[in-house]
PDB file of C-alpha atoms in Angstrom:
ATOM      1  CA  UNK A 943      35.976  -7.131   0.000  1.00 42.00           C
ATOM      2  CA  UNK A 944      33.791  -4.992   2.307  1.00 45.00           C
ATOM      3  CA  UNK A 945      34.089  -1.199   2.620  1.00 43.00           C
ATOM      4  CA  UNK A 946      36.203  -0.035   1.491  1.00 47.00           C
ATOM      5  CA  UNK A 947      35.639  -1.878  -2.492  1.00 52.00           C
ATOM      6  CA  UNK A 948      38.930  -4.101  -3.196  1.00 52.00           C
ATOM      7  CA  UNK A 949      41.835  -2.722  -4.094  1.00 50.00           C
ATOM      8  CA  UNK A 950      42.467   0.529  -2.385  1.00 50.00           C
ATOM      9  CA  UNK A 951      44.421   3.013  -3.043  1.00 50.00           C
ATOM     10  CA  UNK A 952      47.807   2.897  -0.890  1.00 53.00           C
ATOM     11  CA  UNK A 953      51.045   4.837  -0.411  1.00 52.00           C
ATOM     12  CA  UNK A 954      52.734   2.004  -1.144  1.00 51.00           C
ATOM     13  CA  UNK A 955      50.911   1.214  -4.022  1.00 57.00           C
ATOM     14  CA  UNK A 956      50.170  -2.394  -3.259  1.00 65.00           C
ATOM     15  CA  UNK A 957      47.967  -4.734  -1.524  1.00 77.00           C
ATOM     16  CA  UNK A 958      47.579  -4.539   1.819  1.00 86.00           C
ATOM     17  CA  UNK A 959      48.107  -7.288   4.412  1.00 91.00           C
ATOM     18  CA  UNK A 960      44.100  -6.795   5.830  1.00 89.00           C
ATOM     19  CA  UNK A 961      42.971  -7.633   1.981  1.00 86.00           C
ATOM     20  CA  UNK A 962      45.352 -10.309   1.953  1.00 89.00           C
ATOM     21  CA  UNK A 963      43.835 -11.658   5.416  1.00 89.00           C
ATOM     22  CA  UNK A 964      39.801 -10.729   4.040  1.00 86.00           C
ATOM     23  CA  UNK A 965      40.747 -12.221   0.673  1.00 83.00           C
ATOM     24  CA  UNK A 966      43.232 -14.775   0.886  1.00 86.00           C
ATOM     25  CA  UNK A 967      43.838 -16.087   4.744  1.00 86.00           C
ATOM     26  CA  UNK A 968      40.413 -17.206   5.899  1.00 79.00           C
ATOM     27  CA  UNK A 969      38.522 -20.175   6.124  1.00 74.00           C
ATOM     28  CA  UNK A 970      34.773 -19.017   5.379  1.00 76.00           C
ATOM     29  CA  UNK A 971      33.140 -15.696   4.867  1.00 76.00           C
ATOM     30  CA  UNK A 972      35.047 -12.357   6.101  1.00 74.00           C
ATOM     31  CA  UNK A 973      33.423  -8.765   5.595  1.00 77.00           C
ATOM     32  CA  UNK A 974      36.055  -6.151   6.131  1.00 80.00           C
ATOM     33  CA  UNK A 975      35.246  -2.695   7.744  1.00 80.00           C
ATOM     34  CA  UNK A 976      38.093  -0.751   6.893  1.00 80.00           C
ATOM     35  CA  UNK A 977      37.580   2.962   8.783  1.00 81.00           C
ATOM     36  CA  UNK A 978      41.504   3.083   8.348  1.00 81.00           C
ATOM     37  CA  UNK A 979      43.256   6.285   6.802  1.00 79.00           C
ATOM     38  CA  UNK A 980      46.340   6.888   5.469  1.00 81.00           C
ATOM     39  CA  UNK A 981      48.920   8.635   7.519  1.00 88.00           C
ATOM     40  CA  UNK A 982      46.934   8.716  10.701  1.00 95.00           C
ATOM     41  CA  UNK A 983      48.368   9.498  14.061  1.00 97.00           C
ATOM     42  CA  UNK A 984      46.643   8.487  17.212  1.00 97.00           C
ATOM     43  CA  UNK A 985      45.566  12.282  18.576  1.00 97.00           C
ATOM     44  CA  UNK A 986      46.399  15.200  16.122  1.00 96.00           C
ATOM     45  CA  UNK A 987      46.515  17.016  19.600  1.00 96.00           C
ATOM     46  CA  UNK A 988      49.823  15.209  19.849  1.00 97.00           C
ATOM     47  CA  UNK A 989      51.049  15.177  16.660  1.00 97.00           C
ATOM     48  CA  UNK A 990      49.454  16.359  13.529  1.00 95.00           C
ATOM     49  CA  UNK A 991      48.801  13.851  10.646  1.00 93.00           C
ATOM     50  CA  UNK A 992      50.296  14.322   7.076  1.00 89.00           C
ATOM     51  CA  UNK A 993      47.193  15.207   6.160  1.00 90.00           C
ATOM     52  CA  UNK A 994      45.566  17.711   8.161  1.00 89.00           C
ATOM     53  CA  UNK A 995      41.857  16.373   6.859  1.00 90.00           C
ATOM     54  CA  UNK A 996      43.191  12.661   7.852  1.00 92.00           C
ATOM     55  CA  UNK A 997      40.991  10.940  10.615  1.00 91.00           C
ATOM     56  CA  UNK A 998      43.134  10.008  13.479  1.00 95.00           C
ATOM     57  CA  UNK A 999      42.535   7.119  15.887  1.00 95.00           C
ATOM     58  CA  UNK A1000      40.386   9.258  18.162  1.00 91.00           C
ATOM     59  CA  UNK A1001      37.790   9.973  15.091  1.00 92.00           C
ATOM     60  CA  UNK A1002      37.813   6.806  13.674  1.00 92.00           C
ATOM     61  CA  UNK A1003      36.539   5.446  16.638  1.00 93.00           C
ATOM     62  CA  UNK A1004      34.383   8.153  17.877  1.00 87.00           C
ATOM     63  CA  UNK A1005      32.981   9.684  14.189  1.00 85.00           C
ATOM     64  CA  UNK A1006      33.260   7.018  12.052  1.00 78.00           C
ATOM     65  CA  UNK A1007      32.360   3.826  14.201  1.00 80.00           C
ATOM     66  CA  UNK A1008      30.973   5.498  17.293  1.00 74.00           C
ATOM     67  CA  UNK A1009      28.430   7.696  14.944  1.00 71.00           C
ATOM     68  CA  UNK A1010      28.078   5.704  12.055  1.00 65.00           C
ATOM     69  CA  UNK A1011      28.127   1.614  13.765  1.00 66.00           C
ATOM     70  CA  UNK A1012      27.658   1.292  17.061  1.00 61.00           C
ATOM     71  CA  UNK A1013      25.130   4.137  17.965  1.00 62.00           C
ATOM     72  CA  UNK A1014      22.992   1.553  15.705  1.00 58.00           C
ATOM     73  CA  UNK A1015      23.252  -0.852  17.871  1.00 58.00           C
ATOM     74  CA  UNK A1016      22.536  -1.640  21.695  1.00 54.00           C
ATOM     75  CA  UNK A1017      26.324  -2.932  22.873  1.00 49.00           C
ATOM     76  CA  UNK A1018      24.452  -6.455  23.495  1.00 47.00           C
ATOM     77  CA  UNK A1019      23.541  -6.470  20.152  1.00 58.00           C
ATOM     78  CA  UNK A1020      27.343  -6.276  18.354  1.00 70.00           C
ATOM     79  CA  UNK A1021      28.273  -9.831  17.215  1.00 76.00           C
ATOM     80  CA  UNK A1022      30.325 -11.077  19.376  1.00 80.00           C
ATOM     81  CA  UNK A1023      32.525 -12.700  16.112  1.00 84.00           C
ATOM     82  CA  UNK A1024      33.595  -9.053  15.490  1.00 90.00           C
ATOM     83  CA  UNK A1025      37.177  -8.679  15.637  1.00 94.00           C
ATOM     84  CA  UNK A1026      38.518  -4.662  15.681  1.00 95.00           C
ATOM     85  CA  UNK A1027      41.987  -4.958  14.644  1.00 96.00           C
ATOM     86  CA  UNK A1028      43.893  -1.714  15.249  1.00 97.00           C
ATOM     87  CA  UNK A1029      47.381  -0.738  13.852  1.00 97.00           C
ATOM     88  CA  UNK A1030      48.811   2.521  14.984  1.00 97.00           C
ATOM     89  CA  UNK A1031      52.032   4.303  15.964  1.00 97.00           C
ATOM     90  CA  UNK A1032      53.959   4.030  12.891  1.00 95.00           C
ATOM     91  CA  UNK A1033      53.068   7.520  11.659  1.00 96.00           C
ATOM     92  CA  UNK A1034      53.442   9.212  15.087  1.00 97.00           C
ATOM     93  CA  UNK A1035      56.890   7.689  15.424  1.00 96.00           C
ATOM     94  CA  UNK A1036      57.916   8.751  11.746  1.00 94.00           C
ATOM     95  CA  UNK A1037      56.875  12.253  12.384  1.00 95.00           C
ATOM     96  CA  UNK A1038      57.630  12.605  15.844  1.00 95.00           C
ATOM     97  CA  UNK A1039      61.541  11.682  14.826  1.00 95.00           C
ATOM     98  CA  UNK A1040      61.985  13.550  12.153  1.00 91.00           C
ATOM     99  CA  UNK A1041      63.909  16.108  14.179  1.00 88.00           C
ATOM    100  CA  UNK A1042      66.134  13.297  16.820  1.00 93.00           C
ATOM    101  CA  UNK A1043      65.113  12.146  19.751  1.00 94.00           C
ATOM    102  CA  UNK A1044      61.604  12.187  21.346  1.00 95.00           C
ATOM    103  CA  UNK A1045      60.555  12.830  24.726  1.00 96.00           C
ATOM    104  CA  UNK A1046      59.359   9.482  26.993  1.00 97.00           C
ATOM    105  CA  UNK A1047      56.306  11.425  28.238  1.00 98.00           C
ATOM    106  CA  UNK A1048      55.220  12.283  24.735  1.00 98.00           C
ATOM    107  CA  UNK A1049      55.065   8.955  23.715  1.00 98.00           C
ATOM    108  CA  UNK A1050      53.510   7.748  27.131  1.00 98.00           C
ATOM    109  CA  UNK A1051      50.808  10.383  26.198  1.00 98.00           C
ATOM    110  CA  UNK A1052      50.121   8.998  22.748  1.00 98.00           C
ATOM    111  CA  UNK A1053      50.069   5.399  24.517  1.00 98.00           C
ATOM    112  CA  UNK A1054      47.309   6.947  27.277  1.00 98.00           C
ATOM    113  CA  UNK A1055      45.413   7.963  23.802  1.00 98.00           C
ATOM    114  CA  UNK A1056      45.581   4.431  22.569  1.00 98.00           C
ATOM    115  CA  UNK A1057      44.216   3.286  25.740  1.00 98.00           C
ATOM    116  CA  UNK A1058      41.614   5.222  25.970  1.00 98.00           C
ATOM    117  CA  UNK A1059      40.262   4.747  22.722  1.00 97.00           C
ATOM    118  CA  UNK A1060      40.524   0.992  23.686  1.00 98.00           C
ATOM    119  CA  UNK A1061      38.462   1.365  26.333  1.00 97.00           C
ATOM    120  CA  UNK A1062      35.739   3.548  24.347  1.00 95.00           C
ATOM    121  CA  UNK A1063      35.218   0.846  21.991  1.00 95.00           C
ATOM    122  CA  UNK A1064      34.522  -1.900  24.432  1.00 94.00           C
ATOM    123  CA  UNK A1065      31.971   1.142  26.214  1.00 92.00           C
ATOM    124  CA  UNK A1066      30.320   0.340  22.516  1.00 90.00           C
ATOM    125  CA  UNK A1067      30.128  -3.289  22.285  1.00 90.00           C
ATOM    126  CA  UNK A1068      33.417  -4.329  21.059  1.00 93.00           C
ATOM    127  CA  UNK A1069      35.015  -7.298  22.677  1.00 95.00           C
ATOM    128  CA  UNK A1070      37.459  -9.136  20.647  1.00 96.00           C
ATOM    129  CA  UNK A1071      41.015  -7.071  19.839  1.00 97.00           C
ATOM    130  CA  UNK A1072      44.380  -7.779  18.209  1.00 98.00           C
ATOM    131  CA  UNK A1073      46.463  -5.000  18.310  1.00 98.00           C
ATOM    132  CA  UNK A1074      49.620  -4.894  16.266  1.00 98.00           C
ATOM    133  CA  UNK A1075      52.901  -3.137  17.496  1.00 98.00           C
ATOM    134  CA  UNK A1076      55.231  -0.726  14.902  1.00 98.00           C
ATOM    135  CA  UNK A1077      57.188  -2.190  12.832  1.00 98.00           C
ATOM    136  CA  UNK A1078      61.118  -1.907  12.739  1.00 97.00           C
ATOM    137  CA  UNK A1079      61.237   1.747  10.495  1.00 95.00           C
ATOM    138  CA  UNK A1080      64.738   2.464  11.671  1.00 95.00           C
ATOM    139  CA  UNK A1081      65.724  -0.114   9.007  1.00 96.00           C
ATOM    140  CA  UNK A1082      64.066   1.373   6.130  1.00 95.00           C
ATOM    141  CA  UNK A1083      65.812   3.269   3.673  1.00 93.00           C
ATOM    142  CA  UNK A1084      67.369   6.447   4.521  1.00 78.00           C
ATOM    143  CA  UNK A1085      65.086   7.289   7.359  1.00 73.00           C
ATOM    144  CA  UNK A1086      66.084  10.139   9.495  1.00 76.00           C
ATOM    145  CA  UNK A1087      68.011   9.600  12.721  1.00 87.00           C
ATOM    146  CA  UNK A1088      67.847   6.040  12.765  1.00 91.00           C
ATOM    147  CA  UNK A1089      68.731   5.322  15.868  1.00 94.00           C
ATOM    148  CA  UNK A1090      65.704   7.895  17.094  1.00 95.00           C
ATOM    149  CA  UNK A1091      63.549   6.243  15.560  1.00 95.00           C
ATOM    150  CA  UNK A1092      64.781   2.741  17.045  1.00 96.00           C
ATOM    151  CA  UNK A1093      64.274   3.744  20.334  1.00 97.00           C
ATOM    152  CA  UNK A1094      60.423   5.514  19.624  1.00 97.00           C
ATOM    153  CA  UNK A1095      59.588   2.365  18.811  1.00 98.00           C
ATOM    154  CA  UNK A1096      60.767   0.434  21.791  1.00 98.00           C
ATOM    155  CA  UNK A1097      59.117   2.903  24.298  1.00 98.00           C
ATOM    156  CA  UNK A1098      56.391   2.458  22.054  1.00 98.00           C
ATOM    157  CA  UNK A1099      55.672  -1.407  21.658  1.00 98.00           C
ATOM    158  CA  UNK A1100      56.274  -1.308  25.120  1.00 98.00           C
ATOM    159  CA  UNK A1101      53.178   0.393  26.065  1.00 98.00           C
ATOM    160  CA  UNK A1102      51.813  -1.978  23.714  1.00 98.00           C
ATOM    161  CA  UNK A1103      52.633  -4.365  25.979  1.00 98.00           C
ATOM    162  CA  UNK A1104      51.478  -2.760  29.006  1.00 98.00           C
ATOM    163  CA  UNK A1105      48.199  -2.188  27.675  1.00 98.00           C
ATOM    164  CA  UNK A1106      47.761  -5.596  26.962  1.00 98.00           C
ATOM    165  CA  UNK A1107      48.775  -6.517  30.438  1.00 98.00           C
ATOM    166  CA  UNK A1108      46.099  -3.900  32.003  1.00 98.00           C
ATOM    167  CA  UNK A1109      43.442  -4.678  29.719  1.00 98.00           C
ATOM    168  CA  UNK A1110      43.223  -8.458  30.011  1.00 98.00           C
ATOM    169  CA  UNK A1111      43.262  -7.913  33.821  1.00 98.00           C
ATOM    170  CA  UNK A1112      40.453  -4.703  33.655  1.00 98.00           C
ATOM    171  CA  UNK A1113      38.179  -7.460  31.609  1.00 98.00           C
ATOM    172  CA  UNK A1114      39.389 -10.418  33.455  1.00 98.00           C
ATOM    173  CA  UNK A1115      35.645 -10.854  34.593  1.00 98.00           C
ATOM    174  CA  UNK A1116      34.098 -10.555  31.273  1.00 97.00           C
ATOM    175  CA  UNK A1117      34.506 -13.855  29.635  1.00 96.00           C
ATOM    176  CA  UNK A1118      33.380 -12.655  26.343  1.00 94.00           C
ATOM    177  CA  UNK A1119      36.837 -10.774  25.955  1.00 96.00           C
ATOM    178  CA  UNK A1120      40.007 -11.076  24.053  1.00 97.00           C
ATOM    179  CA  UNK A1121      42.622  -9.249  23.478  1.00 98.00           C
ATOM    180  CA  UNK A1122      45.971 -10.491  21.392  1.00 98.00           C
ATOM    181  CA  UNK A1123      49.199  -8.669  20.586  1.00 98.00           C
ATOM    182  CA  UNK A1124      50.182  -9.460  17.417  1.00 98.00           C
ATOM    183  CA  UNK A1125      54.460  -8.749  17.043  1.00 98.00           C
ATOM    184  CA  UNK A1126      54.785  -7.625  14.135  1.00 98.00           C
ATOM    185  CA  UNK A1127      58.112  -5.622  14.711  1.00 98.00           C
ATOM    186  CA  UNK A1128      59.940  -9.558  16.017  1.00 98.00           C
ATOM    187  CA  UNK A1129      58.063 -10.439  12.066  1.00 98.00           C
ATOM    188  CA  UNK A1130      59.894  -7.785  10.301  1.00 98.00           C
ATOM    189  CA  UNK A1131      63.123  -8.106  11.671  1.00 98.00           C
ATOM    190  CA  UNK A1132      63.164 -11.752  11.061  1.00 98.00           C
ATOM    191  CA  UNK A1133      62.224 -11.207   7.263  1.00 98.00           C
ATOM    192  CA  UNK A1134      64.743  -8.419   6.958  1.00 98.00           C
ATOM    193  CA  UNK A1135      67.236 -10.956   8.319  1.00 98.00           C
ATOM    194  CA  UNK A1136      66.605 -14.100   5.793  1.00 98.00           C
ATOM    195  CA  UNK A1137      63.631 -13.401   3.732  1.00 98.00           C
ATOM    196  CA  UNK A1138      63.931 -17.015   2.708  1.00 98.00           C
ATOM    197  CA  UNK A1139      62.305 -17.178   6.873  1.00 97.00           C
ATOM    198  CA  UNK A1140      58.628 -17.489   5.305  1.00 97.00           C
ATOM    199  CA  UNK A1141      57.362 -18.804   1.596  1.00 97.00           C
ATOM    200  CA  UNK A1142      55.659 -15.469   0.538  1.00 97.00           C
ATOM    201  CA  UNK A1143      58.961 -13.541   0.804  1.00 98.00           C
ATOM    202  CA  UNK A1144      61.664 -16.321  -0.121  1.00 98.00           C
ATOM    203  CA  UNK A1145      61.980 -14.652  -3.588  1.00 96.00           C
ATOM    204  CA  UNK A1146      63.468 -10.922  -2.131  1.00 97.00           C
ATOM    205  CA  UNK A1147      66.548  -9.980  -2.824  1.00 96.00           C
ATOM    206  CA  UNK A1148      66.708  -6.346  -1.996  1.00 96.00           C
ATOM    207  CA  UNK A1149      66.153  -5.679   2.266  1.00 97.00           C
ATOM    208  CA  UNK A1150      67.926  -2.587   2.428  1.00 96.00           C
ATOM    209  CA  UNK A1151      66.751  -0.224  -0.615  1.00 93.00           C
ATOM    210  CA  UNK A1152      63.542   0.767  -2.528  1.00 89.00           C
ATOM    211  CA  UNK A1153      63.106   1.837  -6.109  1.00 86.00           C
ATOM    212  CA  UNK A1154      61.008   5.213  -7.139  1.00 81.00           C
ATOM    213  CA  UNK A1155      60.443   4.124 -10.755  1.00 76.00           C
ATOM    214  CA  UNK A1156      58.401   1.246  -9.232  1.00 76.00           C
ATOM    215  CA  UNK A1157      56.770   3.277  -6.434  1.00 62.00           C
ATOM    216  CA  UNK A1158      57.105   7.130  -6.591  1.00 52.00           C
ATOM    217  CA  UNK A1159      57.191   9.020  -3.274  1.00 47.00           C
ATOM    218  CA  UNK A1160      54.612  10.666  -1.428  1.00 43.00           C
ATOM    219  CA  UNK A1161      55.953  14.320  -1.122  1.00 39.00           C
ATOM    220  CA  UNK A1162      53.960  17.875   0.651  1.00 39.00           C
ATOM    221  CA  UNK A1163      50.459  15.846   0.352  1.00 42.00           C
ATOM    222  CA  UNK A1164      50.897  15.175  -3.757  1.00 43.00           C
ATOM    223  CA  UNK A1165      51.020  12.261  -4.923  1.00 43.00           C
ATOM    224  CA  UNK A1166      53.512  11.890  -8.322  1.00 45.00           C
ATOM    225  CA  UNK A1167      51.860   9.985 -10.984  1.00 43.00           C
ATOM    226  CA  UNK A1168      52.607   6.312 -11.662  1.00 43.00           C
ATOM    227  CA  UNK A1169      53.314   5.202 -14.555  1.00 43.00           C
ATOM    228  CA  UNK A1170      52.238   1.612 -15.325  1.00 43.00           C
ATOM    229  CA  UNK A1171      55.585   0.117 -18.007  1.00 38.00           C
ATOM    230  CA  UNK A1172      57.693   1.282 -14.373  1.00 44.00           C
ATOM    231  CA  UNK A1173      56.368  -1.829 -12.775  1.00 51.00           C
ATOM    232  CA  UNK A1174      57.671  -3.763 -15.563  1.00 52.00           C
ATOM    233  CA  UNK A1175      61.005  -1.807 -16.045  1.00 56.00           C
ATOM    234  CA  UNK A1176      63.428  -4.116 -14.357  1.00 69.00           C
ATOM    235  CA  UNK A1177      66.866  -2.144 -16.205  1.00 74.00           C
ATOM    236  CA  UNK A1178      66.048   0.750 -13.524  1.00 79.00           C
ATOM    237  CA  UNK A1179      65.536  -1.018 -10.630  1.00 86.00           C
ATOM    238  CA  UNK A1180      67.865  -4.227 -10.890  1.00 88.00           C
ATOM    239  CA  UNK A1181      65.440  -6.854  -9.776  1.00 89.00           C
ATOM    240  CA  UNK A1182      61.691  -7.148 -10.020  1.00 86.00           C
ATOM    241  CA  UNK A1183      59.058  -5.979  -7.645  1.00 86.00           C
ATOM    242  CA  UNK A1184      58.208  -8.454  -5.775  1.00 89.00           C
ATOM    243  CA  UNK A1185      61.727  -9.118  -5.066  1.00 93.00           C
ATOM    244  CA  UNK A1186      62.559  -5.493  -3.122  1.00 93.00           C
ATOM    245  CA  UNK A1187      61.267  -5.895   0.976  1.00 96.00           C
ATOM    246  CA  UNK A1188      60.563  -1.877   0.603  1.00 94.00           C
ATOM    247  CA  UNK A1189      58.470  -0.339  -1.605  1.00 89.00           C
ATOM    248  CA  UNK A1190      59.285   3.526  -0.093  1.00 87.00           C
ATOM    249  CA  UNK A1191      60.788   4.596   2.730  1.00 87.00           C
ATOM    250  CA  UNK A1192      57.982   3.336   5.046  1.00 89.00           C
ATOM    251  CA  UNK A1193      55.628   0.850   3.387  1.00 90.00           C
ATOM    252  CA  UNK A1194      56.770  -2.758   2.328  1.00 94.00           C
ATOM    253  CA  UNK A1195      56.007  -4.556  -0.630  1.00 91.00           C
ATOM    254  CA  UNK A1196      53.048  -6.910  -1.574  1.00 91.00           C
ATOM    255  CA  UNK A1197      54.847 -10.177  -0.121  1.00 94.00           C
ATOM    256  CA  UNK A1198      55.650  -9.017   2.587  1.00 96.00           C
ATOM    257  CA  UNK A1199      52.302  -7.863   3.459  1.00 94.00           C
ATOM    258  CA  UNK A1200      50.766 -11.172   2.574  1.00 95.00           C
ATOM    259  CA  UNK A1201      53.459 -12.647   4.506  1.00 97.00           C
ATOM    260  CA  UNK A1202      52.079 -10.502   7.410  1.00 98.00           C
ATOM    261  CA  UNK A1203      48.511 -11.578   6.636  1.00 96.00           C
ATOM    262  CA  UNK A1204      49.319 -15.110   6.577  1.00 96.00           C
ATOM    263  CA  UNK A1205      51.772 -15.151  10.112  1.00 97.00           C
ATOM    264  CA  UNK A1206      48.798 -13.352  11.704  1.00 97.00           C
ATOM    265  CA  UNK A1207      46.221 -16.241  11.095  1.00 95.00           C
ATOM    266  CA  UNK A1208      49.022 -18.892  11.895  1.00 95.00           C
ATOM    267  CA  UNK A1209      50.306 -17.799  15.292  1.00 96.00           C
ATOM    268  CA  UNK A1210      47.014 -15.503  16.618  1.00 96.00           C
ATOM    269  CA  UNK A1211      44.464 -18.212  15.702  1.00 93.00           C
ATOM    270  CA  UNK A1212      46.510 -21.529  14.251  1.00 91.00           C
ATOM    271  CA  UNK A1213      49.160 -23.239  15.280  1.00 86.00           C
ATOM    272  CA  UNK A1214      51.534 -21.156  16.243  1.00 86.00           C
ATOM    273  CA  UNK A1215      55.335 -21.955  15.243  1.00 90.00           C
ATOM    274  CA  UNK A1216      57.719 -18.156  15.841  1.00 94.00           C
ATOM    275  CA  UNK A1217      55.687 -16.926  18.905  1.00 95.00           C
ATOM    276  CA  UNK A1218      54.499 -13.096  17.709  1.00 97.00           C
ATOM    277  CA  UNK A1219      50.944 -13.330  19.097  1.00 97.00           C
ATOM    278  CA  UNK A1220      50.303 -13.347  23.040  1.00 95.00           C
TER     279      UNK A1220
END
């Protein structure tokens, strides 16, 4: 699997959709470098992680890959088949809405974060990115001010989008670089909508709820234990699993995330049929 060892250890308690794309969606060879953390925010200036010990963007890419990749390697010398795929903003928006509403220029100073940290890893060598945006949260079960949290996330995918924009016209002259936006908000809503949209979620019945006995909660930094005859306890949860969309109030469940895996190899690097990468 890479580094992390296959499986790790999620909130969610399930596979992710990167081990789905290492394992399952490729055509030859992958090794995965996840430097990932759970509950990460971009700057813990900005807003604190869950867990104050959690690496956030800015160390990932300056202590972990800065320090322990690329100072081993002159920036001419990174492959140029490396692709750095970087998901963020989920946690800052969950946090950062927990109260109501958020302020524009807080979010534009988490996007400025992003940015930066863009830039600092092409400084080091890398040159291929696909970025995802924040999925649709305000739709998961009983989240705090929904409608907070809707709007975070549209001031939020649209710096996204701006970045996108200004990078690919920064680099324009360096023909080694790529940069994709990968939509995986437009992904989600369409699943939530009809499930039956893509063959790795056709079998959920459940969009709207979650069940603890299959997935207990996260709660003050402990984790509750899990108890394995839960997962096959159908009498407290109604239906099976793999047929909920949500396994908390913030992760989704494994088909989903292989149904994320599999739309990002179709429409960033196959033939591409809903339009979600550009």
């Amino acid at each position: 699997m890479g580094n992390p060892d296959f499986p790790i250890d999620h909130a969610g308690r399930t596979p992710d959709w990167i081990e789905y794309l290492t394992g399952v969606y490729n055509e030859s060879f992958v090794k995965t470098f996840n430097l990932a953390r759970g509950a990460a925010t971009v700057d813990r200036d900005i807003v604190m992680p869950v867990f104050p010990s959690t690496w956030c963007l800015n160390e990932q890419v300056n202590d972990q890959f800065g320090i322990r990749y690329a100072q081993h390697h002159e920036t001419s010398q990174i492959p140029e088949n490396r692709l750095f795929i970087i998901l963020f903003g989920l946690v800052d928006v969950t946090l950062l809405t927990r109260e109501g509403p958020v302020d524009a220029a807080v979010i534009q100073r988490i996007a400025q974060t992003y940015q930066a940290n863009l830039n600092l890893l092409y400084e080091m060598g890398a040159r291929n990115f696909l970025l995802l945006n924040v999925a649709p949260i305000d739709r998961a079960p009983t989240p705090e001010f929904p409608l907070a949290r809707f709007d975070a996330i549209e001031k939020f995918n649209a710096h996204l989008d701006r970045i996108r924009r200004e990078m690919l016209t920064k680099y324009s002259s360096d023909p080694t670089f790529t940069l994709k936006l990968f939509d995986l908000h437009a992904l989600l809503i369409s699943l939530l909508d009809d499930p039956t949209t893509l063959p790795q979620t056709a079998q959920i019945k459940n969009t709207t709820a979650n069940c603890w006995n299959y997935n207990p909660d996260v709660f003050n930094g402990v984790m509750e234990p899990m108890q394995a005859w839960d997962y096959l306890d159908k009498e407290k949860c109604g239906v099976a699993r793999d047929e909920y969309f949500w396994a908390n109030t913030l992760h989704v469940t494994h088909p989903v995330q292989e149904a994320i895996a599999s739309a990002v190899v179709s429409e960033c690097f196959g033939a591409a049929t809903m339009e979600l990468c550009k």
